[in-house]
């Protein structure tokens, strides 16, 4: 039986694939994306997942147990093309929910986001159940998706599982089109010795997470016994939270000359409506979720990973 990752070339899909291959073997993991990166990749399928027939053909040929749906248009990019982003984010999810209902696979992982919260949501320690009034297309699509996930679980017994990812910080693959991308960009500028102009206000606090923790959470949730799961919409999930100024200071501990200028744009208007911190106690209780990376551990992992892979000329001491 196979695991299929839709959106396998993205920021999270890329590392999720590596981890699933480590755990289950190369043959057991099928990667699909709308762009091909490597012509020689035999475990890859070029696929537009908004095309229901193409998806059905894939599942008709291959016995699948778990599907990881990681394809989406993120928050900032979605604001530039609202209807297209809605179409892409919702159509792919609906296509897969229907195939799941028809029995083509066992379990579906689909990530939601802190973007499901909005201007009237309590900002600190945002509870699992609270006011949700997202005012971005991305946030609206994630909240609607959460409701559809729970609907398919309740009405059809489909085994759906989800977490609300915070901003994800990684060095192997860059994020694209998100509001939280600034936190990844800062590291690249710091290592290149260039000043960074930050589009988020210096004191705008947002929930964030190092990629290894995000992958651990995903796999831990998918491996949890079904009877332990009390939430089938999407679990609040948290690790660290910081402001751009705090991240700047944390990077400067290792790269003292690093400088950041602040020029907030429309992405600050999005960030302002999202939580500062998240209460994820239900995930911690139901499936023993715990994070491993605090801010400093994340900064060191980012600098070391990027230095080794992209900026070998930079000398760093930890
Ligand atoms: N990182 C995402 C974004 O900024 C949030 O889910 O859009």
XYZ file of C-alpha atoms and ligand atoms in Angstrom:
325
model
C 0.000 0.000 0.000
C 1.215 3.449 -0.896
C 1.328 6.936 0.501
C 0.579 9.633 -2.059
C 1.695 13.247 -1.616
C -0.133 15.811 -3.759
C 1.957 18.988 -3.924
C 5.135 17.017 -3.223
C 7.513 19.697 -4.532
C 6.381 22.442 -2.164
C 7.930 23.671 1.057
C 6.373 21.024 3.286
C 5.745 18.316 0.657
C 9.453 18.064 -0.189
C 10.540 17.240 3.355
C 7.459 15.167 4.096
C 8.381 12.993 1.134
C 11.929 12.502 2.420
C 10.655 11.500 5.850
C 8.001 9.099 4.504
C 10.609 7.481 2.243
C 12.896 7.000 5.280
C 10.081 5.377 7.246
C 8.272 3.337 4.613
C 10.765 2.929 1.741
C 11.150 4.517 -1.673
C 8.605 2.278 -3.413
C 5.876 3.084 -0.902
C 5.770 6.828 -1.531
C 4.321 8.318 -4.687
C 4.898 12.037 -5.270
C 2.631 14.199 -7.428
C 2.914 17.852 -8.326
C 1.923 20.248 -11.079
C 5.605 20.871 -11.892
C 8.310 18.276 -12.416
C 11.713 18.923 -10.843
C 13.634 15.813 -11.810
C 13.159 13.952 -15.110
C 14.696 10.768 -13.683
C 12.331 10.597 -10.693
C 10.449 7.292 -11.134
C 8.207 7.732 -8.098
C 6.796 11.013 -9.419
C 3.623 11.766 -11.358
C 2.928 15.057 -13.098
C -0.615 15.902 -12.082
C -3.078 18.776 -12.004
C -5.107 17.755 -8.967
C -7.963 20.114 -9.854
C -8.637 17.628 -12.709
C -10.945 15.069 -11.087
C -10.560 12.572 -13.961
C -6.760 12.667 -13.796
C -6.887 12.069 -10.046
C -9.371 9.219 -10.457
C -7.129 7.592 -13.067
C -4.193 7.749 -10.662
C -6.147 6.140 -7.823
C -7.708 3.529 -10.113
C -4.215 2.262 -11.005
C -2.562 2.387 -7.601
C -3.696 0.951 -4.274
C -3.293 3.775 -1.774
C -3.689 3.930 1.990
C -2.766 7.500 2.948
C -3.071 10.725 0.965
C -1.252 13.908 1.998
C -2.791 16.891 0.242
C -0.120 19.605 0.478
C -1.024 21.660 -2.628
C -2.456 25.132 -1.995
C -2.217 28.775 -2.946
C -0.973 30.530 0.212
C -2.334 33.667 1.829
C -0.467 36.543 0.147
C -0.611 35.050 -3.348
C -4.300 34.190 -2.950
C -5.099 37.867 -2.350
C -3.721 38.621 -5.840
C -6.090 36.115 -7.492
C -9.013 35.441 -5.134
C -11.278 33.397 -7.403
C -8.499 31.280 -8.829
C -7.087 30.604 -5.352
C -10.537 29.613 -4.079
C -11.004 27.321 -7.072
C -7.645 25.613 -6.629
C -7.779 25.250 -2.842
C -11.352 23.966 -2.722
C -11.484 21.856 -5.897
C -8.483 19.723 -5.016
C -9.841 19.066 -1.528
C -13.303 18.192 -2.837
C -11.871 15.893 -5.502
C -9.992 13.969 -2.842
C -12.816 13.883 -0.316
C -15.033 12.320 -2.987
C -12.421 9.715 -3.946
C -12.034 8.933 -0.255
C -15.784 8.532 0.142
C -15.742 6.112 -2.782
C -13.104 4.029 -0.990
C -10.033 4.757 -3.129
C -7.876 5.290 -0.012
C -8.069 5.017 3.791
C -6.907 8.316 5.315
C -6.556 11.907 4.171
C -4.178 14.446 5.678
C -4.951 18.018 4.676
C -3.399 20.960 6.501
C -5.351 23.926 7.708
C -3.660 27.088 8.978
C -3.592 29.848 11.582
C -5.189 31.823 8.732
C -8.595 30.401 9.755
C -8.622 32.978 12.546
C -9.563 36.600 12.007
C -9.734 40.102 13.465
C -12.223 39.187 16.215
C -10.410 36.041 17.348
C -8.662 36.304 20.753
C -4.987 36.815 19.877
C -3.177 35.272 22.820
C -3.291 31.552 23.381
C -6.003 31.334 20.749
C -8.324 28.483 21.783
C -9.316 25.541 19.619
C -12.952 26.669 19.590
C -13.385 30.435 19.298
C -14.524 33.233 16.998
C -13.325 32.526 13.447
C -13.840 35.347 10.971
C -10.975 35.053 8.459
C -10.835 37.918 5.990
C -8.397 36.462 3.464
C -9.360 34.152 0.611
C -6.825 31.644 1.884
C -8.240 31.751 5.423
C -11.810 31.437 4.153
C -10.831 28.433 2.011
C -9.070 26.773 4.968
C -12.032 27.315 7.298
C -14.471 26.000 4.690
C -12.114 23.056 4.103
C -12.099 22.244 7.820
C -15.873 22.116 7.844
C -15.900 19.829 4.763
C -13.315 17.543 6.360
C -15.453 17.095 9.457
C -18.556 16.656 7.283
C -16.996 13.747 5.377
C -15.901 12.174 8.658
C -19.347 12.505 10.243
C -21.485 11.612 7.215
C -19.315 9.065 5.425
C -16.826 7.857 8.039
C -13.843 8.993 5.981
C -10.670 9.038 8.114
C -9.649 12.685 7.753
C -6.876 14.275 9.818
C -5.690 17.868 9.968
C -3.610 20.430 11.858
C -3.601 24.214 11.660
C 0.016 24.840 10.734
C 1.599 28.074 11.921
C 4.263 29.748 9.723
C 6.730 27.022 8.706
C 10.457 27.788 8.732
C 12.637 25.617 6.474
C 15.847 25.759 4.433
C 15.618 22.888 1.907
C 12.715 24.343 -0.071
C 11.502 27.923 0.043
C 7.908 28.780 0.866
C 5.990 30.629 -1.830
C 3.323 33.261 -1.501
C 2.739 33.179 2.253
C 2.498 35.981 4.791
C 4.998 34.251 7.078
C 7.659 33.828 4.340
C 9.562 36.847 5.718
C 10.946 34.651 8.489
C 12.635 32.371 5.925
C 13.821 35.250 3.709
C 15.596 36.891 6.644
C 18.016 33.968 6.926
C 18.976 34.116 3.238
C 19.715 37.849 3.411
C 21.659 37.461 6.656
C 23.887 34.759 5.139
C 24.440 36.786 1.964
C 25.546 39.733 4.106
C 22.718 41.908 2.747
C 20.252 44.063 4.678
C 16.670 42.786 4.580
C 13.567 44.902 4.041
C 10.788 43.292 6.049
C 7.182 43.627 4.855
C 5.808 42.776 8.318
C 5.845 45.342 11.155
C 8.699 44.890 13.653
C 6.436 44.020 16.601
C 3.920 41.806 14.777
C 3.973 38.524 16.688
C 3.038 35.353 14.804
C 3.012 31.640 15.652
C 5.801 29.749 13.861
C 7.363 26.281 13.711
C 10.572 24.697 12.430
C 9.947 22.257 9.568
C 11.163 19.178 11.474
C 8.499 19.800 14.095
C 5.852 20.296 11.382
C 6.759 16.975 9.754
C 6.820 15.215 13.150
C 3.350 16.573 13.930
C 2.019 15.418 10.562
C 3.356 11.888 10.897
C 2.449 11.586 14.575
C -1.151 12.590 13.811
C -1.377 10.163 10.876
C 0.017 7.308 12.997
C -2.258 7.996 15.982
C -4.993 5.412 16.672
C -8.302 6.745 15.324
C -10.051 6.385 18.677
C -7.623 8.873 20.254
C -8.663 11.704 17.935
C -11.314 14.031 19.334
C -11.057 16.593 16.510
C -11.785 15.887 12.840
C -11.930 19.471 11.631
C -8.357 20.583 12.409
C -6.163 20.637 15.515
C -4.566 23.827 16.817
C -0.793 23.284 16.655
C 1.980 25.425 18.146
C 5.703 25.577 18.743
C 7.278 29.042 18.970
C 6.085 32.600 18.402
C 8.141 35.689 17.721
C 8.152 39.140 16.147
C 10.376 40.137 13.204
C 12.484 42.193 15.609
C 12.987 39.192 17.885
C 13.983 37.015 14.942
C 16.362 39.706 13.726
C 18.014 39.770 17.187
C 18.186 35.966 17.319
C 19.969 35.862 13.933
C 22.308 38.705 14.973
C 23.669 36.551 17.787
C 25.443 34.566 15.026
C 25.708 37.238 12.286
C 26.312 40.483 14.218
C 26.329 42.762 11.142
C 22.839 41.732 9.980
C 20.433 44.667 9.567
C 16.676 44.809 8.878
C 14.582 47.729 7.619
C 10.842 47.710 8.044
C 8.402 48.605 5.249
C 5.099 46.903 6.086
C 2.794 46.227 3.104
C -0.564 44.455 2.553
C 0.863 41.336 4.180
C 1.059 43.197 7.488
C -2.717 43.752 7.189
C -3.096 39.979 6.934
C -0.659 39.239 9.790
C -2.471 41.702 12.067
C -5.617 39.563 11.932
C -3.817 36.322 12.868
C -3.076 35.070 16.410
C 0.046 35.909 18.415
C 0.119 32.489 20.054
C -1.936 29.297 19.951
C -3.347 26.953 22.587
C -2.638 23.479 21.224
C -3.345 21.535 24.419
C -5.807 19.163 22.699
C -3.148 17.986 20.220
C -0.721 17.549 23.137
C -3.299 15.479 25.020
C -4.855 13.443 22.163
C -1.718 12.356 20.296
C 1.147 13.416 22.566
C 2.248 16.255 20.338
C 5.313 18.140 21.549
C 7.685 20.450 19.714
C 11.468 20.187 19.903
C 12.712 23.475 18.411
C 12.640 26.715 20.372
C 13.650 29.992 18.702
C 17.398 29.590 19.193
C 17.437 25.915 18.112
C 15.471 26.884 15.008
C 17.871 29.740 14.181
C 20.896 27.471 14.539
C 19.296 24.730 12.415
C 18.378 27.257 9.706
C 21.795 28.917 9.598
C 23.653 25.595 9.616
C 21.418 24.064 6.914
C 21.584 27.073 4.604
C 25.306 27.625 5.140
C 26.104 24.020 4.232
C 23.764 23.830 1.237
C 23.899 27.328 -0.297
C 26.394 29.644 1.349
C 29.507 27.490 2.024
C 31.742 30.582 1.852
C 30.179 31.997 5.036
C 31.956 31.226 8.302
C 29.694 30.672 11.274
C 30.453 29.581 14.799
C 27.796 28.240 17.102
N 2.343 30.260 6.117
C 1.024 30.458 5.620
C 0.887 31.777 4.959
O 1.585 32.689 5.367
C 0.027 30.357 6.742
O -0.633 29.153 6.652
O 0.099 31.930 4.093
